[in-house]
Coordinates of C-alpha atoms and ligand atoms in Angstrom, one line a residue:
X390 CA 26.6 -12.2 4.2
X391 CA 23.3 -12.6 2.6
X392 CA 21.7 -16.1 2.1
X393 CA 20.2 -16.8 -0.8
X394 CA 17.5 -19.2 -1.2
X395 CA 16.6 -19.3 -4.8
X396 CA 12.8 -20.3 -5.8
X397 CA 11.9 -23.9 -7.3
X398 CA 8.9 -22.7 -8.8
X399 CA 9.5 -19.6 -10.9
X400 CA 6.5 -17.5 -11.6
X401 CA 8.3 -16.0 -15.0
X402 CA 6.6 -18.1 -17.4
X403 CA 2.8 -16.7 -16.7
X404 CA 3.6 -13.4 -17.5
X405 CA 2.9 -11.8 -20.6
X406 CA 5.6 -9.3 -20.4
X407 CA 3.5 -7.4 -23.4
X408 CA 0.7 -6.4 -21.0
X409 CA 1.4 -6.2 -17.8
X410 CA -1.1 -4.8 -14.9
X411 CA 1.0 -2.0 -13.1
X412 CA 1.9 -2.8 -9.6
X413 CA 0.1 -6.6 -9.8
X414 CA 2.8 -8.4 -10.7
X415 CA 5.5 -9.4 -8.5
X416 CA 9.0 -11.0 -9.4
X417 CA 10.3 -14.8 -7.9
X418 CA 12.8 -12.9 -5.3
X419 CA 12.1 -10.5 -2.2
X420 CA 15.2 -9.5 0.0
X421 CA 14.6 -9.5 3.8
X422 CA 16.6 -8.2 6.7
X423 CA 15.8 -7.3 10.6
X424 CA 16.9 -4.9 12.8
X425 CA 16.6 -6.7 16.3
X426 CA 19.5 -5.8 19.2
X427 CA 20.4 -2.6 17.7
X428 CA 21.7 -4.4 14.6
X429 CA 21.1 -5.5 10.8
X430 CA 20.8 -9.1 11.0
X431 CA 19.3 -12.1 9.1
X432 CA 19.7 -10.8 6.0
X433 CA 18.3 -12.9 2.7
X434 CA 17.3 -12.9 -0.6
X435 CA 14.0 -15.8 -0.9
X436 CA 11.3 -16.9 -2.8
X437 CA 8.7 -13.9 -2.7
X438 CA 6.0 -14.8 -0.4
X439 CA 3.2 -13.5 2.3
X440 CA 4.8 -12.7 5.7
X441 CA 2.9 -13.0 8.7
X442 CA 2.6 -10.5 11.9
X443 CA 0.8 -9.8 15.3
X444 CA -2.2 -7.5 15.0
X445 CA -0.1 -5.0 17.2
X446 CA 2.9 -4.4 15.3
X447 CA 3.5 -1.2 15.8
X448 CA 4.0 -0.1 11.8
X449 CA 0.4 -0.8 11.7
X450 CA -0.5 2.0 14.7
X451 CA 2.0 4.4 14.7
X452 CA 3.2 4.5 11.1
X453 CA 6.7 4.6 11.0
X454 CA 7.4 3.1 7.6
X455 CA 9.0 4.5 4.8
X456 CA 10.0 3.2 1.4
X457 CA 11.9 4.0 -2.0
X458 CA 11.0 3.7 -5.5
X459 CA 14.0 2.8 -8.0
X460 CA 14.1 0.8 -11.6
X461 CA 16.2 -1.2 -13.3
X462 CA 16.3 -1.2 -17.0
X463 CA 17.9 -3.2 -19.6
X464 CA 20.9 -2.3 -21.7
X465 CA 19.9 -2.3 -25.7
X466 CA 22.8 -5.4 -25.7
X467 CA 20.6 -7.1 -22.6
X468 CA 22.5 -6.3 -19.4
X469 CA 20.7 -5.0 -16.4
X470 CA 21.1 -1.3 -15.8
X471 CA 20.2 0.6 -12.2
X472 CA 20.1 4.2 -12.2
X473 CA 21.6 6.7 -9.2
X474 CA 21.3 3.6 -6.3
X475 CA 23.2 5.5 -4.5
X476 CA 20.7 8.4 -4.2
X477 CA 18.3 6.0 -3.2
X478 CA 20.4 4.6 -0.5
X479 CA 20.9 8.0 0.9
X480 CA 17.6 9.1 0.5
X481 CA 16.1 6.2 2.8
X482 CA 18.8 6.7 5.5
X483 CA 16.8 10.7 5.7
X484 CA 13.8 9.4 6.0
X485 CA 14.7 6.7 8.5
X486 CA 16.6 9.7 10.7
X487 CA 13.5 11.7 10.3
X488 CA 11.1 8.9 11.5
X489 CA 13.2 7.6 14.0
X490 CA 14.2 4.6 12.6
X491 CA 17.2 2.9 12.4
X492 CA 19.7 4.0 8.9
X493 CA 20.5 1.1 6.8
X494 CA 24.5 0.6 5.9
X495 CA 24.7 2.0 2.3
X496 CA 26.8 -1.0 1.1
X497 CA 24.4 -3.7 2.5
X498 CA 21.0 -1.5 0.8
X499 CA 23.5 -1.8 -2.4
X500 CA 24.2 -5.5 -2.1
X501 CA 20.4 -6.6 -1.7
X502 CA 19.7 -4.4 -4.5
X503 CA 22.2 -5.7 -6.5
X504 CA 22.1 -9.1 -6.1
X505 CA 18.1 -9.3 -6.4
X506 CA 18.0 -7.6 -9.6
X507 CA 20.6 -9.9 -10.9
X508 CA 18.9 -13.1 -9.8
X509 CA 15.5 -11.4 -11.4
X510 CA 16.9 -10.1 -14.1
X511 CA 14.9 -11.8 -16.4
X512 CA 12.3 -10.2 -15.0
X513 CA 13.7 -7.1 -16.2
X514 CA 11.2 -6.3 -19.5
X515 CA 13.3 -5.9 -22.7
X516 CA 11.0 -2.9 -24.1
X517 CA 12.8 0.2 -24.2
X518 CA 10.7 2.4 -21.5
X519 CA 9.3 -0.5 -19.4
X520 CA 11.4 -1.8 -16.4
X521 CA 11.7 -3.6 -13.5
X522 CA 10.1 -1.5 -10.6
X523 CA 12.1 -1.7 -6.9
X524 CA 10.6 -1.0 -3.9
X525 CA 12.8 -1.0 -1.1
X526 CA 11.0 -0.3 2.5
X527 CA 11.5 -0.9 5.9
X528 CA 8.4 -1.0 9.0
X529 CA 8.4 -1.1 12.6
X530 CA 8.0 -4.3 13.9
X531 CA 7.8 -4.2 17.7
X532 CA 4.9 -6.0 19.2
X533 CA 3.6 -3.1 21.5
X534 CA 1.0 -0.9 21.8
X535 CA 2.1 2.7 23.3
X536 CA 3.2 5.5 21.2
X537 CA 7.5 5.2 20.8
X538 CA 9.9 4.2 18.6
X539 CA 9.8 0.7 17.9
X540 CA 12.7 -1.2 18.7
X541 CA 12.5 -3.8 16.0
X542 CA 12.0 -3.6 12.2
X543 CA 11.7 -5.3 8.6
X544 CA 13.5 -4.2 5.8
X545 CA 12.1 -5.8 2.7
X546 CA 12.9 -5.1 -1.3
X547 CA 10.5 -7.0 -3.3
X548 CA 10.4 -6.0 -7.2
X549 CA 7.9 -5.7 -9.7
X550 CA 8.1 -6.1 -13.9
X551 CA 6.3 -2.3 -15.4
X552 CA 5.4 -1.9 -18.9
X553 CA 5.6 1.8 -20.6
X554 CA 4.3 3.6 -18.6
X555 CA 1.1 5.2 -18.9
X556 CA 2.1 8.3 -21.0
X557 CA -1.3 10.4 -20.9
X558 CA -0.9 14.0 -19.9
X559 CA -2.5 14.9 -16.8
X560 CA -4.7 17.5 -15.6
X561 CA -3.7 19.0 -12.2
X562 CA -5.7 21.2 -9.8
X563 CA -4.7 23.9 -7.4
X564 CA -5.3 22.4 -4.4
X565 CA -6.8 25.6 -2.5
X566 CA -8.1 23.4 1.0
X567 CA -5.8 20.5 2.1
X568 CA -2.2 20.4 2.4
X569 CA 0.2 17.9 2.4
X570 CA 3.4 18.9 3.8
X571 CA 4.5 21.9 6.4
X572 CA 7.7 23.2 7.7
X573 CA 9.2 21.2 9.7
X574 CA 6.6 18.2 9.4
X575 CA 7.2 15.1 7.7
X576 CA 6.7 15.8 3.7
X577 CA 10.4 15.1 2.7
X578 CA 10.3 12.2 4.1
X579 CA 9.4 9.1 1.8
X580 CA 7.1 8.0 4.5
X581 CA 3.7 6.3 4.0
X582 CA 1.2 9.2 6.4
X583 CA 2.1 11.5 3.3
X584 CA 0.1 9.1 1.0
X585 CA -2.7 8.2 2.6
X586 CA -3.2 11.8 3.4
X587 CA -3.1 12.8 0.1
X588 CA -6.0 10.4 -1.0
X589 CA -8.9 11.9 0.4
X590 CA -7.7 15.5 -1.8
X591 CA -6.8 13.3 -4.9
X592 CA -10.5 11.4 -5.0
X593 CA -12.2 14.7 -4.6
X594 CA -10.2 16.7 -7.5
X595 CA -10.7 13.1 -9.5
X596 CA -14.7 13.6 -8.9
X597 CA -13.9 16.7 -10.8
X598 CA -12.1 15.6 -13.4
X599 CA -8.5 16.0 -12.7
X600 CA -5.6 13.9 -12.6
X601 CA -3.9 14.9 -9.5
X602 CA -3.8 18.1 -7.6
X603 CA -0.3 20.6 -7.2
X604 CA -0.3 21.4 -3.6
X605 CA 0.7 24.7 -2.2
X606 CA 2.7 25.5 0.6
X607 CA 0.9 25.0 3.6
X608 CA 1.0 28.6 5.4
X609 CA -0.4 31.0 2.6
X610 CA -1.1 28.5 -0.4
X611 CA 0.8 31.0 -1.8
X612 CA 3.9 28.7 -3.1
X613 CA 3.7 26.1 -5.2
X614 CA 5.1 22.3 -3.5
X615 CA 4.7 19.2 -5.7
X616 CA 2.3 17.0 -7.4
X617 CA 1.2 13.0 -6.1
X618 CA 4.5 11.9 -6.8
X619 CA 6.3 13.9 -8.7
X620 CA 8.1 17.2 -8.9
X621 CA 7.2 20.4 -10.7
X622 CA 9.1 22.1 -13.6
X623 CA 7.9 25.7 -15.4
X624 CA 9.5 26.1 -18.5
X625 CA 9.6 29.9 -19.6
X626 CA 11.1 31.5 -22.6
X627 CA 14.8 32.0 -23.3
X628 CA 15.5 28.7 -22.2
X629 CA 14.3 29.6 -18.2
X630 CA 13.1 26.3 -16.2
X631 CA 12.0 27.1 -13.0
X632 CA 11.8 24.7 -10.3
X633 CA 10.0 24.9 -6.6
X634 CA 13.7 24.6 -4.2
X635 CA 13.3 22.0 -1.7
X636 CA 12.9 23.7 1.7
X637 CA 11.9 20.6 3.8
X638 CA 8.2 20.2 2.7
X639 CA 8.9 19.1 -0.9
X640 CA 10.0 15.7 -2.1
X641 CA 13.8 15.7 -3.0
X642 CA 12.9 13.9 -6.2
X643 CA 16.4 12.0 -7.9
X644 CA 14.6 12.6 -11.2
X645 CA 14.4 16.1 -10.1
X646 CA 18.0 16.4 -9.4
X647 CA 19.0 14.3 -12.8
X648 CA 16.5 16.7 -15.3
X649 CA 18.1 19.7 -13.1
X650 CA 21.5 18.7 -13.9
X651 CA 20.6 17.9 -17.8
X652 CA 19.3 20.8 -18.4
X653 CA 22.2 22.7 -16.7
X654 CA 24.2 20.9 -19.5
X655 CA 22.2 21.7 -22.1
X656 CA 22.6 25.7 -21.4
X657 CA 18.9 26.0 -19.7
X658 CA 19.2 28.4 -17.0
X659 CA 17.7 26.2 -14.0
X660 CA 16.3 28.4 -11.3
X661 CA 15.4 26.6 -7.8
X662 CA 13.8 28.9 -5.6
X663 CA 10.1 29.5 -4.1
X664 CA 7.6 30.2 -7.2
X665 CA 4.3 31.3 -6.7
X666 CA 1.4 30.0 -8.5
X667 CA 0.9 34.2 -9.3
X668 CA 3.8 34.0 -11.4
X669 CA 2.7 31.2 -13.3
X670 CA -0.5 32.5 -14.5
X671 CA 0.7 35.6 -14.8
X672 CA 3.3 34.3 -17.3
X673 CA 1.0 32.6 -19.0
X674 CA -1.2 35.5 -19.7
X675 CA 1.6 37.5 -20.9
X676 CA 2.8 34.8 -23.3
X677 CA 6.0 34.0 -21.5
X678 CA 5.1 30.6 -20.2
X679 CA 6.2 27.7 -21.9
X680 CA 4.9 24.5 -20.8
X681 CA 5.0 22.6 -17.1
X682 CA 6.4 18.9 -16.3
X683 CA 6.4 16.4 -13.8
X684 CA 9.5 14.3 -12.6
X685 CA 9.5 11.0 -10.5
X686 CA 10.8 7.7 -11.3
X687 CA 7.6 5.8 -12.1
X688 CA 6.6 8.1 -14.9
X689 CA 10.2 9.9 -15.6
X690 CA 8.4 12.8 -17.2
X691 CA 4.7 13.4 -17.4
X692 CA 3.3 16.3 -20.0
X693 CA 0.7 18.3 -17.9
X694 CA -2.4 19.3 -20.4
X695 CA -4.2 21.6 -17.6
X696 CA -3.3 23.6 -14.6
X697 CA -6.4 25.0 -12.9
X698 CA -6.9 27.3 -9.7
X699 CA -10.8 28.1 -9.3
X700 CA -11.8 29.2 -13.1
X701 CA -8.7 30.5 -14.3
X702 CA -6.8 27.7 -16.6
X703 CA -3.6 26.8 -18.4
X704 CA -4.3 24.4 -21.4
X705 CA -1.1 22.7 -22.7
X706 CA -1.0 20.7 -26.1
X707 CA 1.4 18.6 -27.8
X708 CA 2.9 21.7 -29.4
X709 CA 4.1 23.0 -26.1
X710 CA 5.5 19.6 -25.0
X711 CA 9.1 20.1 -26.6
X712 CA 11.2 20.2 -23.9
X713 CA 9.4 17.5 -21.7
X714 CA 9.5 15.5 -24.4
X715 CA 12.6 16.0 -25.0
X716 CA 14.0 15.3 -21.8
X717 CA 11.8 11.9 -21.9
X718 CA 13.9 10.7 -24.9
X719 CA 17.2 11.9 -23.2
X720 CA 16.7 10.2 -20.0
X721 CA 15.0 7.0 -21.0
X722 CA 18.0 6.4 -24.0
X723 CA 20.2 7.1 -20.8
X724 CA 18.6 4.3 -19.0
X725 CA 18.6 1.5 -22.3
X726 CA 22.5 2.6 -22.7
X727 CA 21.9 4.0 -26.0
X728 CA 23.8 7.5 -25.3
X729 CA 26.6 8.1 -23.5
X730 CA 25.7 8.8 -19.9
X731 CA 28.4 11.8 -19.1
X732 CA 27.0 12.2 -15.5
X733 CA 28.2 8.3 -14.4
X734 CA 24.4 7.6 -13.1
X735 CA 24.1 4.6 -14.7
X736 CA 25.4 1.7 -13.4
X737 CA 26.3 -1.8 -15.5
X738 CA 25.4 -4.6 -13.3
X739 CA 27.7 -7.1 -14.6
X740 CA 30.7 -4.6 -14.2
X741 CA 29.9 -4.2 -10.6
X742 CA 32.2 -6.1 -8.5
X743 CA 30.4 -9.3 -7.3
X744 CA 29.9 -9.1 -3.8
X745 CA 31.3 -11.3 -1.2
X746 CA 28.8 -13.8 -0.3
Ligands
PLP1425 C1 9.1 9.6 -4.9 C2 8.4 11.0 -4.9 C3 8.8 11.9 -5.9 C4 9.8 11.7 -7.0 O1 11.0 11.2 -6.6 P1 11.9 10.4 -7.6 O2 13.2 10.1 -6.8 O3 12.2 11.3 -8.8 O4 11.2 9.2 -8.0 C5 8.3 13.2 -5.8 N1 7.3 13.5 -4.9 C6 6.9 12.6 -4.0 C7 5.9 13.0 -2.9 C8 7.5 11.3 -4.0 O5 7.0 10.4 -3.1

C-alpha cells in the first residue's frame, strides 16, 4: 500500500551525530500522502526533498494545517523504540475534526510511521536522551482563494536526528496581556495559528529576560493554561502535584497524560482541575510549594528556575528539582528500554508485525 522509493544518495554520513543543530537536520526519508476525491491516496515513503506549490494554496491563506510531534528512541541493545503512537494518531484526527480537515485512518498514520523510522533508523542517535524527532503534519492544498474548507491536502512525516536536549531551566512569565487560547477557540488543537500567535508575547517577555511565558486563561487571567509547548505541573508537599485539567483551551499533552499516570503509580496524589496562579504564590509564601515542571515531548521535562507575575517571584534551584528530575530519569530510561515499561507505551519496532506492503 505504500511505495517506497528508497534514496541513492544518503545524507547519513555528513552528520556528526555528537553535535547536532536542533531542527536543521533532516533524515534521507519523508512519507507523503494526498487526500484528493474524498480519499487517502498516493501514499509513499521517498527521498526527502523540496515540494513545490501554487502561490494560492490555500494552507498558506487560511491556515488550516496542523501537525504532531513524536520521537523515536533507541533500545540500550540498538532497536528502535516509538513511544504512545497511538496517542499521536488520535490526537491528529482532533485537531483535523476541529479544523475541518479530513481524519487520517489510524492504521495508515501507524504504517508511515513505522516503516519510516525503520528505513531511518540509523538515523536514530544512539545517546541515551537524544532521538530521532517525528513530525507528522497535514496542509490544505486546494488552489483557491475564498475562505472554505479546502478540498485537497498533503499529509507529510519527515523526521529529524535531536541531540540531548537542551536541559537549562527556564524562566517563565505571567503573561498578564495576550492570550493564547479561549473556550471554544482553537488552543487544543495542534494547529499552527496557535504558534505564530504566541511569538509576538514570547519575543517581548525574551526582551525581558525570560524563557517563555505561562499563559492564563483568557476571560479573567485568573487560571493558569500552559507554557510554549509544554504543560504545567505544581508540586506541593505531601506528595500533591497539581495539574491545570484540560477544558478545551489547554494542550492535551501525551507527556502530560504519561507523568500523570507515573505519578499515580508512584502514590502522588495527582489533582487535575483549574488552579489559579493565587494559589501558587500563595503556597509558595507559606512554604507549601514545592517546585513547578514542564512536560512535552521535545524537552520531556524542563526544571523551571523562575515564575514571575509583575514583581512578585518564585526562584527554584537545583535543590527543589527532585521530583522533575526524577521523573526525567524514569521516563527517559523508559524510552532507552532500560526499565520495565508496566504501562505498555513503548513499542519495539522489530516486534511489530511488518506491514503488508
Ligand atoms: C505539543 C504541545 C504540548 C506537549 O504535548 P506532548 O504531547 O507532551 O508533546 C503542550 N502544549 C502545546 C501548546 C503543544 O503544542
Amino acid at each position: 500500500m505504500i511505495e517506497v522509493n528508497v534514496t541513492q544518495e544518503s545524507q547519513l554520513d555528513k552528520v556528526d551525530f555528537n553535535n547536532i543543530p536542533f531542527g536543521k537536520v533532516f533524515s534521507d526519508h519523508m512519507f507523503v500522502a494526498d487526500y484528493v476525491d474524498g480519499q487517502w491516496q498516493d501514499m509513499k515513503i521517498m527521498p526527502t526533498s523540496k515540494i513545490s506549490f501554487h502561490p494560492s494554496m490555500m494552507a498558506l491563506h487560511y491556515g488550516q494545517s496542523i501537525f504532531e510531534g513524536m520521537k523515536a528512541t533507541r533500545h540500550v541493545n540498538g532497536q528502535p523504540l516509538l513511544f504512545r503512537p497511538e496517542m499521536h494518531a488520535e490526537r491528529l484526527n482532533n485537531s483535523a475534526r476541529r479544523m475541518s480537515m479530513p481524519e487520517l485512518p489510524k492504521e495508515l498514520f501507524l504504517d508511515a510511521v513505522r516503516q519510516l523510522v525503520r528505513i531511518d533508523s540509523n538515523w536514530i542517535p544512539k545517546d541515551k536522551g537524544s532521538a530521532l524527532y517525528i513530525r507528522p503534519f497535514m496542509f490544505a492544498t486546494d488552489e483557491f482563494i475564498g475562505v472554505r474548507a479546502s478540498s485537497k491536502y498533503k499529509f507529510i512525516i519527515i523526521t529529524l536526528p535531536v541531540g540531548p536536549y537542551y536541559n537549562k531551566a527556564v524562566k517563565l512569565k505571567v503573561e498578564r496581556k495576550y492570550v493564547r487560547a479561549v473556550h471554544g477557540g482553537v488552543g487544543e488543537a495542534k494547529t499552527c495559528g496557535n504558534y505564530a500567535a504566541s511569538l509576538l508575547p514570547a519575543q517581548l517577555a525574551k526582551a525581558e529576560g525570560f524563557d517563555q511565558v505561562i499563559w492564563m486563561d483568557a476571560k479573567e487571567f485568573k487560571y493558569v493554561q500552559e507554557v510554549g509547548t509544554m504543560n504545567l505541573f505544581f508540586v506541593f508537599e505531601g506528595k500533591k502535584v497539581v495539574t491545570p485539567a484540560t477544558d478545551g483551551a489547554i494542550l492535551k499533552g501525551i507527556t502530560r497524560s504519561s507523568i500523570i499516570e507515573i505519578l499515580k503509580h508512584h502514590d502522588y496524589a495527582v489533582e487535575e482541575r483549574k488552579v489559579t496562579i493565587d494559589e501558587i504564590f500563595e503556597a509558595a509564601a507559606n512554604g507549601t510549594f514545592v517546585e513547578a515542571f514542564g512536560t512535552g515531548t521535545a524537552a520531556l521535562i524542563a526544571n523551571i528556575e523562575l515564575i514571575q507575575d509583575g514583581d512578585h517571584k518564585i526562584e527554584m534551584t537545583e535543590a527543589d528539582w527532585d521530583l522533575s528530575n526524577r521523573m526525567k530519569n524514569y521516563i527517559n530510561s523508559l524510552r532507552a528500554g532500560e526499565i520495565e515499561d508496566p504501562y505498555g507505551w513503548v513499542e519495539t519496532l522489530n516486534n511489530v508485525s511488518e506491514i503488508a506492503s
